[in-house]
Short mmCIF file of C-alpha atoms and ligand atoms in Angstrom, two decimals:
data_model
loop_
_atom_site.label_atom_id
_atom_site.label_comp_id
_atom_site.label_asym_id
_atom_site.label_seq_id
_atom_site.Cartn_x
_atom_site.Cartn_y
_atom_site.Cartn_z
CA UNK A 172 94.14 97.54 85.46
CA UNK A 173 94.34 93.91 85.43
CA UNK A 174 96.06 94.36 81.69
CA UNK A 175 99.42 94.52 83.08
CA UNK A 176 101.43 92.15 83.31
CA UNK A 177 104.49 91.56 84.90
CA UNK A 178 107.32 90.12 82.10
CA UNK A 179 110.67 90.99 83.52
CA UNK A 180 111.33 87.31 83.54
CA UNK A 181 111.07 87.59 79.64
CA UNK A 182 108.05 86.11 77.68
CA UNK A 183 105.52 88.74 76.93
CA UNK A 184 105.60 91.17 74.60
CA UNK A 185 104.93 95.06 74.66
CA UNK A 186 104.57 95.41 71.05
CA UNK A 187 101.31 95.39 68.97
CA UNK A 188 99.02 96.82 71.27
CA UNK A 189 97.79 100.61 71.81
CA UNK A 190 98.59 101.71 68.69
CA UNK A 191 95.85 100.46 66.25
CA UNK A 192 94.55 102.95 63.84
CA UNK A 193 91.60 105.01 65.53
CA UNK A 194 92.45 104.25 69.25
CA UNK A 195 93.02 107.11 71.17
CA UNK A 196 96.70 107.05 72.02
CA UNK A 197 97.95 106.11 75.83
CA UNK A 198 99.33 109.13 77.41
CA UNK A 199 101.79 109.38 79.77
CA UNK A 200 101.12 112.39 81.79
CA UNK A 201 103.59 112.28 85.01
CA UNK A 202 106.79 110.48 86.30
CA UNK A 203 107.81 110.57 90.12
CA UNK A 204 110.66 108.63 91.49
CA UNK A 205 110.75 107.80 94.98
CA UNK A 206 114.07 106.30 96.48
CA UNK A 207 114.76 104.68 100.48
CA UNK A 208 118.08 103.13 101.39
CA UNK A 209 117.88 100.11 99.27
CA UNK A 210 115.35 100.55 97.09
CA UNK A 211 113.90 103.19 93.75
CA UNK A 212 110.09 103.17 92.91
CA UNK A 213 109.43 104.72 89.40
CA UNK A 214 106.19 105.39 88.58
CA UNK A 215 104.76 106.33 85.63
CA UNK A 216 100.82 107.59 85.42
CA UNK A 217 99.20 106.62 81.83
CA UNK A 218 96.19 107.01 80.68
CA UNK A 219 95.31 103.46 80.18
CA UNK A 220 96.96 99.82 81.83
CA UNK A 221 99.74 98.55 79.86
CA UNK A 222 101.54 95.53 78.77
CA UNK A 223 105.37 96.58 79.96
CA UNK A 224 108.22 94.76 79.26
CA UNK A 225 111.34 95.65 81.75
CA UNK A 226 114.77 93.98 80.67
CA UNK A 227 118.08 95.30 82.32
CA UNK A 228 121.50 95.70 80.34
CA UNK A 229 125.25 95.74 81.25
CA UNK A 230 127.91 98.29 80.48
CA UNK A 231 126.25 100.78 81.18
CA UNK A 232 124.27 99.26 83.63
CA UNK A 233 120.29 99.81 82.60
CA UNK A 234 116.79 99.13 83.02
CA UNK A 235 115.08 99.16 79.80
CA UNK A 236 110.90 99.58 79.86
CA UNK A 237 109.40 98.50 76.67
CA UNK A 238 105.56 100.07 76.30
CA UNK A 239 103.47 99.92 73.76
CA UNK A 240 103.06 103.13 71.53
CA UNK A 241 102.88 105.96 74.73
CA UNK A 242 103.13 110.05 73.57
CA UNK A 243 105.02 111.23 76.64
CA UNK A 244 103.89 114.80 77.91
CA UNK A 245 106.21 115.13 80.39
CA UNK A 246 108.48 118.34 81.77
CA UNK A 247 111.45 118.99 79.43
CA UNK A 248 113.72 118.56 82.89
CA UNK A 249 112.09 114.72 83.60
CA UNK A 250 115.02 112.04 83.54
CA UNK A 251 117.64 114.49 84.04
CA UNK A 252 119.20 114.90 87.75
CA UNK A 253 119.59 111.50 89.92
CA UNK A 254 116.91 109.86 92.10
CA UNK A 255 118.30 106.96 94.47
CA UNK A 256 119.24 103.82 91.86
CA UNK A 257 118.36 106.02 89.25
CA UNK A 258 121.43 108.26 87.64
CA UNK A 259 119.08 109.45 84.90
CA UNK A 260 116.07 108.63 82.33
CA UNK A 261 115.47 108.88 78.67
CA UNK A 262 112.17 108.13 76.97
CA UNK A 263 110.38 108.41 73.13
CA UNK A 264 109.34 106.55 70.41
CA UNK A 265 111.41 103.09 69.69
CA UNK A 266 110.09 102.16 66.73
CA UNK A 267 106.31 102.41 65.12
CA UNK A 268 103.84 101.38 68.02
CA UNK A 269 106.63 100.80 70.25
CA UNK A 270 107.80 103.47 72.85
CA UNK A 271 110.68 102.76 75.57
CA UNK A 272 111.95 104.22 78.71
CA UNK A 273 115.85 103.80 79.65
CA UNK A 274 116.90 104.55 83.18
CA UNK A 275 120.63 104.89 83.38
CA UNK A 276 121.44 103.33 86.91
CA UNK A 277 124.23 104.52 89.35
CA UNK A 278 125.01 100.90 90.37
CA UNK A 279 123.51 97.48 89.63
CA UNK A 280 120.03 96.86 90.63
CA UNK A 281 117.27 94.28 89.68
CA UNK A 282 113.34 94.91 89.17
CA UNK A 283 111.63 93.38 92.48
CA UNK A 284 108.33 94.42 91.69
CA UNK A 285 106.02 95.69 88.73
CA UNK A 286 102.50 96.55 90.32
CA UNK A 287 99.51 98.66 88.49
CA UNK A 288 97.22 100.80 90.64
CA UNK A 289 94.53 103.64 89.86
CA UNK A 290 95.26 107.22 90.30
CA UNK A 291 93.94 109.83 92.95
CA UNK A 292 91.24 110.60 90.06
CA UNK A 293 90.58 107.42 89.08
CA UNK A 294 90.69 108.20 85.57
CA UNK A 295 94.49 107.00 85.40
CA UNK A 296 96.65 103.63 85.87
CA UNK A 297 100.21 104.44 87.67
CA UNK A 298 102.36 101.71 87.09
CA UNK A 299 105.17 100.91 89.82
CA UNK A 300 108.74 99.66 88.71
CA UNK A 301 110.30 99.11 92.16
CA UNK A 302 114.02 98.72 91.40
CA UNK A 303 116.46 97.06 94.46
CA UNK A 304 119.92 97.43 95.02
CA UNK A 305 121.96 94.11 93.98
CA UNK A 306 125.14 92.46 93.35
CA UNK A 307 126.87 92.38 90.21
CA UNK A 308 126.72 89.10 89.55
CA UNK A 309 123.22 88.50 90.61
CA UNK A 310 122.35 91.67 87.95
CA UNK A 311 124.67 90.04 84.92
CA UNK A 312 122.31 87.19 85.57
CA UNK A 313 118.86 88.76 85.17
CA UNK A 314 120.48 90.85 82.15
CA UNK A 315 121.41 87.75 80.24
CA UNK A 316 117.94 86.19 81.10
CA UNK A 317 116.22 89.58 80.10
CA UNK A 318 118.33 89.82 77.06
CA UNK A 319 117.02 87.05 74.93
CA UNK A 320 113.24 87.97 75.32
CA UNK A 321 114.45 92.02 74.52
CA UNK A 322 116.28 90.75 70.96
CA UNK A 323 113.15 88.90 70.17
CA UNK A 324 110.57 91.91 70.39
CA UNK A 325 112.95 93.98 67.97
CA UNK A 326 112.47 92.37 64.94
CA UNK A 327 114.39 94.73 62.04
CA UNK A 328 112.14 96.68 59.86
CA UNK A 329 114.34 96.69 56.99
CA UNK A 330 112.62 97.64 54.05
CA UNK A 331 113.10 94.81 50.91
CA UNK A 332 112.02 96.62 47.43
CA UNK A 333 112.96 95.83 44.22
CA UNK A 334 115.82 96.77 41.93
CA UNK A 335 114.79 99.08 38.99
CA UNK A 336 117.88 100.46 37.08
CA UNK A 337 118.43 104.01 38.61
CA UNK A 338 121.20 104.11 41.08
CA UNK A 339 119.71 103.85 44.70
CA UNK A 340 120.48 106.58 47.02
CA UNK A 341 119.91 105.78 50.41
CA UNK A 342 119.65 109.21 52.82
CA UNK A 343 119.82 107.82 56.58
CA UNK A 344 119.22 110.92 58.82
CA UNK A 345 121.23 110.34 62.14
CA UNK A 346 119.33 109.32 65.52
CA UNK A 347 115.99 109.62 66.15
CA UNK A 348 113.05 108.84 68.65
CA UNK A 349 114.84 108.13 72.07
CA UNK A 350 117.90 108.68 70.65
CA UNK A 351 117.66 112.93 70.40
CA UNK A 352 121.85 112.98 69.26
CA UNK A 353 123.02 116.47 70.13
CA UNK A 354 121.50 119.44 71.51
CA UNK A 355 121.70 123.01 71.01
CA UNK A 356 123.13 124.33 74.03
CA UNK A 357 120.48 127.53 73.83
CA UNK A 358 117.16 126.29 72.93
CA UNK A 359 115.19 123.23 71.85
CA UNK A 360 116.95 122.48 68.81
CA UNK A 361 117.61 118.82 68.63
CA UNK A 362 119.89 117.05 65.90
CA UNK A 363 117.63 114.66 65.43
CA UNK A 364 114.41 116.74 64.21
CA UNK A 365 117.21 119.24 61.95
CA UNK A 366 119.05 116.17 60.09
CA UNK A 367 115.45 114.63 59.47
CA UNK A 368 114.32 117.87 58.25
CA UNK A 369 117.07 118.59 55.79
CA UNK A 370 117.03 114.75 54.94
CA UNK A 371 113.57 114.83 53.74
CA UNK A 372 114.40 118.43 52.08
CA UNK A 373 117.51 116.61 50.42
CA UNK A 374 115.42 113.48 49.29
CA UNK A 375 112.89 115.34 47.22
CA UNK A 376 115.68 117.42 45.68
CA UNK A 377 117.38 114.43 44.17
CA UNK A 378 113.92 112.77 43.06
CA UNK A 379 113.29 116.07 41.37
CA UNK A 380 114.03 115.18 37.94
CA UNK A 381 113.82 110.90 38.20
CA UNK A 382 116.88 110.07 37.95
CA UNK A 383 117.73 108.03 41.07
CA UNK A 384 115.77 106.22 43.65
CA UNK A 385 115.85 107.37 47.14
CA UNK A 386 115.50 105.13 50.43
CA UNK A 387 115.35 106.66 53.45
CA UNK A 388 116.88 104.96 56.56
CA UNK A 389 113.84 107.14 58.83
CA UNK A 390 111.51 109.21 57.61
CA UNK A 391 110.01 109.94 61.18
CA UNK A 392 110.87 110.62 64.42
CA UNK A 393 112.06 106.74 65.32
CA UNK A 394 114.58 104.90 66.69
CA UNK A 395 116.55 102.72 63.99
CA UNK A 396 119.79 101.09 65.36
CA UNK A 397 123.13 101.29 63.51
CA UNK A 398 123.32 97.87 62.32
CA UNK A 399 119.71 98.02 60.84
CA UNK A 400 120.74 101.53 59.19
CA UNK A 401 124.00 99.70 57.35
CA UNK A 402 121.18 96.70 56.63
CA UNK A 403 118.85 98.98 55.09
CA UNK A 404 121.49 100.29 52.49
CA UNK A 405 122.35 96.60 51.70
CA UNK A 406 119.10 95.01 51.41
CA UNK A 407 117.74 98.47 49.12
CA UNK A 408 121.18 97.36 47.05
CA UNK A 409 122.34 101.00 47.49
CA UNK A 410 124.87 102.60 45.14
CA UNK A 411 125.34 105.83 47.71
CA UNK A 412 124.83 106.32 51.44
CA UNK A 413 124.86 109.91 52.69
CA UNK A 414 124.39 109.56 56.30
CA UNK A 415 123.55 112.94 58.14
CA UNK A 416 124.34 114.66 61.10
CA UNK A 417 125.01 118.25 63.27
CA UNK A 418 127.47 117.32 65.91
CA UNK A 419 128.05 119.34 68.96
CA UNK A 420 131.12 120.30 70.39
CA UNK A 421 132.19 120.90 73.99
CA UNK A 422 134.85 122.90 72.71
CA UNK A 423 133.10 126.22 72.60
CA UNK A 424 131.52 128.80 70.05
CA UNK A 425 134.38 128.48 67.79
CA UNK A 426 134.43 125.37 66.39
CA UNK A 427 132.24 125.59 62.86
CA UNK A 428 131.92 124.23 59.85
CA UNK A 429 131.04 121.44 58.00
CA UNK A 430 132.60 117.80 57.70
CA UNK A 431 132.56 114.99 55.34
CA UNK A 432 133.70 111.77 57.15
CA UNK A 433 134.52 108.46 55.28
CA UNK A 434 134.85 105.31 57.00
CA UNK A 435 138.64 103.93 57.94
CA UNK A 436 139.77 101.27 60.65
CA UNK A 437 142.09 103.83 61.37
CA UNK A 438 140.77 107.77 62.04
CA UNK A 439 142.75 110.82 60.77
CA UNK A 440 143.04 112.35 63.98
CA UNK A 441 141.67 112.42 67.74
CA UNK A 442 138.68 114.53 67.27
CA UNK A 443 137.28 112.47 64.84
CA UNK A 444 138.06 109.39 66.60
CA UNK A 445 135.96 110.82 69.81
CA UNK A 446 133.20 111.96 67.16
CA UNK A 447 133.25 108.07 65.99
CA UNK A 448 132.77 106.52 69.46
CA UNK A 449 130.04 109.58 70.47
CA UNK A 450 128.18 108.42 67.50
CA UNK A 451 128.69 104.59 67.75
CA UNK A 452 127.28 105.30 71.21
CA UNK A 453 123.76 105.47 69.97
CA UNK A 454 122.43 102.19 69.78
CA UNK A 455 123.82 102.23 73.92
CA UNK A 456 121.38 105.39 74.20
CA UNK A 457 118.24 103.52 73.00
CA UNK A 458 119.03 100.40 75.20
CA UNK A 459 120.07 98.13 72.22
CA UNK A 460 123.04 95.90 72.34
CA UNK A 461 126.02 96.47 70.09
CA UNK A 462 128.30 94.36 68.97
CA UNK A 463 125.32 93.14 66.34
CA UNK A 464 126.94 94.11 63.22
CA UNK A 465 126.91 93.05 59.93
CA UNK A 466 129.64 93.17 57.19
CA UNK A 467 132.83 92.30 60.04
CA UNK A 468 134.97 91.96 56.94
CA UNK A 469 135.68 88.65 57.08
CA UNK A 470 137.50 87.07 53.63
CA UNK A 471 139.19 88.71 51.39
CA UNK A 472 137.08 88.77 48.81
CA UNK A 473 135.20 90.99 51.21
CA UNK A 474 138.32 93.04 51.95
CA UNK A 475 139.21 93.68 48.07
CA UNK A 476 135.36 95.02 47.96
CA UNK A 477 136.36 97.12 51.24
CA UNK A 478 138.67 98.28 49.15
CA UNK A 479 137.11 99.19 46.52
CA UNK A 480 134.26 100.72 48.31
CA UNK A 481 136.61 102.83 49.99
CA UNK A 482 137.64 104.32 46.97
CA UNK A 483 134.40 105.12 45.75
CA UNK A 484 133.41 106.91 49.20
CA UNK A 485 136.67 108.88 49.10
CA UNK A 486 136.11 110.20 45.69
CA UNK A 487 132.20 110.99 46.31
CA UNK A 488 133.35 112.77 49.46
CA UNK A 489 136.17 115.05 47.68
CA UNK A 490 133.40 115.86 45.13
CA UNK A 491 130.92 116.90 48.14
CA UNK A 492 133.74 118.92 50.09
CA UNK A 493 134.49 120.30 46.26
CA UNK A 494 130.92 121.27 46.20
CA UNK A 495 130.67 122.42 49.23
CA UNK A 496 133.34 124.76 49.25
CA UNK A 497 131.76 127.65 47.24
CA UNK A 498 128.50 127.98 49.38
CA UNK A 499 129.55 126.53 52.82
CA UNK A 500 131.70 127.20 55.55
CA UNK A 501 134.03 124.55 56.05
CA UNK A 502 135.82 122.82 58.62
CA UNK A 503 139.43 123.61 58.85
CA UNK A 504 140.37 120.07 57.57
CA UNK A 505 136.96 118.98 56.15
CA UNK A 506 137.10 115.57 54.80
CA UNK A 507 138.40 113.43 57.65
CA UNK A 508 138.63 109.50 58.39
CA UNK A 509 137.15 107.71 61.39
CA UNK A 510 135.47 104.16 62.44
CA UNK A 511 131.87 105.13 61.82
CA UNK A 512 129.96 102.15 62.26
CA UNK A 513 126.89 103.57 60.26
CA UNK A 514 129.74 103.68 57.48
CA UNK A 515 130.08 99.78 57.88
CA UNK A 516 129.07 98.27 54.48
CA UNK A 517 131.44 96.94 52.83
CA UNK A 518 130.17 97.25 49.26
CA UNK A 519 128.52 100.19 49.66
CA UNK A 520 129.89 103.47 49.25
CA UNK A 521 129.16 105.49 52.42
CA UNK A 522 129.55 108.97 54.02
CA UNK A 523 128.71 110.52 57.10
CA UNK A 524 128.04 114.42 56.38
CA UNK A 525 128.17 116.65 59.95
CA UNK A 526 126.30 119.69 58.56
CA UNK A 527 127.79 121.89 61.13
CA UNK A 528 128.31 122.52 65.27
CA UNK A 529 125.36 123.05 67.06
CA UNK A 530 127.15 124.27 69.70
CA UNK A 531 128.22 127.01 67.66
CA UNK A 532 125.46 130.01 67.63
CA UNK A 533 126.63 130.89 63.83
CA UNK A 534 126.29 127.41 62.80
CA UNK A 535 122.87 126.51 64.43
CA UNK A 536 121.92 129.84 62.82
CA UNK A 537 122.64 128.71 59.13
CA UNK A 538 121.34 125.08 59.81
CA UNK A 539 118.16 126.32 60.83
CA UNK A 540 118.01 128.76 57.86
CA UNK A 541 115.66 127.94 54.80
CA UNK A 542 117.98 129.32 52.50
CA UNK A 543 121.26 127.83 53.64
CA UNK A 544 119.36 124.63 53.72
CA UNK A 545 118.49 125.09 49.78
CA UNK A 546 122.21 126.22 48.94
CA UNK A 547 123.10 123.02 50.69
CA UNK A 548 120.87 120.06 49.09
CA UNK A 549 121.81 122.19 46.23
CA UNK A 550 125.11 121.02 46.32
CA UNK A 551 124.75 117.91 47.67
CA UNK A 552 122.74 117.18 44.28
CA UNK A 553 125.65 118.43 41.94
CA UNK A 554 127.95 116.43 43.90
CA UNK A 555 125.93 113.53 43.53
CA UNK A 556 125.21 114.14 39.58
CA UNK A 557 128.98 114.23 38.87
CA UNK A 558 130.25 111.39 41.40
CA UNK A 559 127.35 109.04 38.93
CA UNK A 560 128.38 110.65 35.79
CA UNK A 561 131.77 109.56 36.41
CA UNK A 562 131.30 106.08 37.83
CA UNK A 563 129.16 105.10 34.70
CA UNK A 564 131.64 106.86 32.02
CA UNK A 565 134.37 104.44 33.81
CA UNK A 566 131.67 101.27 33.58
CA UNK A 567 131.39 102.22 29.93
CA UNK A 568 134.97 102.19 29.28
CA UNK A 569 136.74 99.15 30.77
CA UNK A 570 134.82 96.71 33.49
CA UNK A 571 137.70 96.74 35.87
CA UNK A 572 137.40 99.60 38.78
CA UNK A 573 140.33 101.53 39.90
ZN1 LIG B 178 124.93 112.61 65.27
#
């Protein structure tokens, strides 16, 4: 017990540890949250002393609780009805050998105490995270301080490989470890698992016959933030990005179908504006700053690119929604515009596929169906055949793009 140690002031690290090859992993098996006038204890019982890391963050307010790699076996309804300073909690896998808790807090409040202490058994460590009621300004001051040690233990894993001459396809499957995304309103389904499943499905499709080279953005249950996503497709010098996701609707059963979305400053109508900010929302869900983006156009050779790019997406997304058509039911207007930031890079060309409502009974049906699932990578492939076939006739012709 003597392992923990108490960082919220910013210089020790929660990665690295607990998740070496072999070691049993740390478990957390229980959560209780106790709350007095002024002040919320949240205590966690592992089965091993910790390093934690606790950093808070503005708008929304949070308290952010970096571990080292935990598997949490906790009720399904932990985190979700308020205790005292504590609106709500989220918790999962952040990124490999990193897990994080993020406490959604009802008004600002700093950490005043991080203390480690056995269990009734003995067997177990229950660390404390006593959280106390502040001022604004004295919390905007301990999230700036927390901030800088926070940016430092997420270092980007962005994968650099090198270049052969097949077009690079990179498949980025939305959300992921503390991020869930949307949830079935009956049942466990969570976007997350079904766009990861029908990524990795639509992956070794592609690479059936060698043709192109496929990077995958996640290919596990993980947390990757939207900036590193857009990062990975430039660093893997990507020539496609087919982003992936199954929204869900507050609207009711009847709102179905599939979607392709293309990037635009400017979104084609109000729903998929509110879809855009939902899913920008994400890195805010996992406790990671925004704002961090690359590719803010910012010349105009960069905007002629844009430009370009734009094109490129536009006509691979007409050819998907073309595809699509025949096997798929559709959204009433199916290829629509919004200000994706996933769909950020500016040279390469990028959609955002919703594969359907999973608020919709009929939809989460099909999505979860093998068969639908093959029709769908199916076409996805053709789409993708013909949208290369094309761009490479043009190369061969004249070296100027439309
Ligand atoms: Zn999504």
């Amino acid at each position: 017990m003597a392992a923990l140690v108490a960082a919220w002031t910013g210089h020790a690290h929660a990665a690295g540890e607990g998740a070496k090859a072999g070691s049993p992993p740390i478990i957390a098996a229980a959560v209780a949250v106790e709350a007095d006038g002024t002040k919320t204890r949240f205590n966690v019982t592992l089965s091993k002393a910790v390093t934690a890391q606790v950093s808070l963050m503005e708008r929304p307010d949070r308290v952010i609780i970096d571990l080292p790699e935990v598997a949490f076996h906790l009720p399904q309804e932990a985190g979700r009805s308020r205790e005292g300073l504590i609106v709500s909690y989220r918790y999962g896998l952040f990124a490999p050998g990193r897990s994080r808790v993020v406490m959604e807090l009802a008004q600002p409040a700093v950490v005043s105490g991080m203390t480690t202490a056995p269990d009734a058994t003995g067997a177990a460590t229950i660390l404390t995270i006593e959280l106390s009621r502040a001022e604004r300004e004295e919390f905007r001051k301990a999230a700036l301080e927390s901030s800088a040690a926070t940016k430092e233990a997420l270092a980007p894993p962005v994968a650099q490989e090198v270049k052969d001459a097949r077009p690079v396809i990179v498949i980025d499957p939305g959300h992921g470890g503390i991020d869930p995304g949307a949830n079935a309103s009956s049942g466990n389904v969570m976007e997350k698992d079904l766009v990861l499943a029908f990524a990795q499905r639509l992956k070794k499709k592609l690479e059936e016959d060698g043709r192109y080279r496929i990077v995958m953005t996640r290919d596990q249950d993980v947390f990757i933030s939207l900036g590193d996503r857009v990062r990975a497709a430039r660093a893997a010098q990507a020539d496609l990005f087919i982003s992936i996701h199954a929204d869900s609707i507050s609207g009711g059963q009847d709102v179905r179908g599939l979607t392709v979305y293309t990037g635009s400053e400017r979104a084609s109508d109000a729903d998929s504006a509110r879809l855009a900010d939902r899913e920008n929302k994400a890195d805010a869900v996992a406790g990671v700053e925004t704002g961090d983006m690359p590719d803010d156009v910012s010349d105009i050779l960069m905007e002629l690119t844009l430009r370009e790019t734009r094109g490129f997406s536009h006509n691979f997304a007409s050819r998907l929604v073309g595809e699509f058509d025949s096997v798929a039911r559709l959204n009433k207007n199916p290829h629509r515009q919004a200000r994706f930031q996933v769909l950020r890079a500016h040279d390469v060309p990028s959609v955002l596929v919703e594969l359907g409502y999973l608020s919709s009974q009929k939809d989460l049906d099909l999505l979860m169906s093998e068969d639908w699932r093959a029709k769908m990578v199916s076409a996805i492939s053709v789409a993708v055949d013909r949208f290369f076939a094309a761009r490479f006739a043009r190369r061969g012709a004249a070296a100027v793009l439309p």
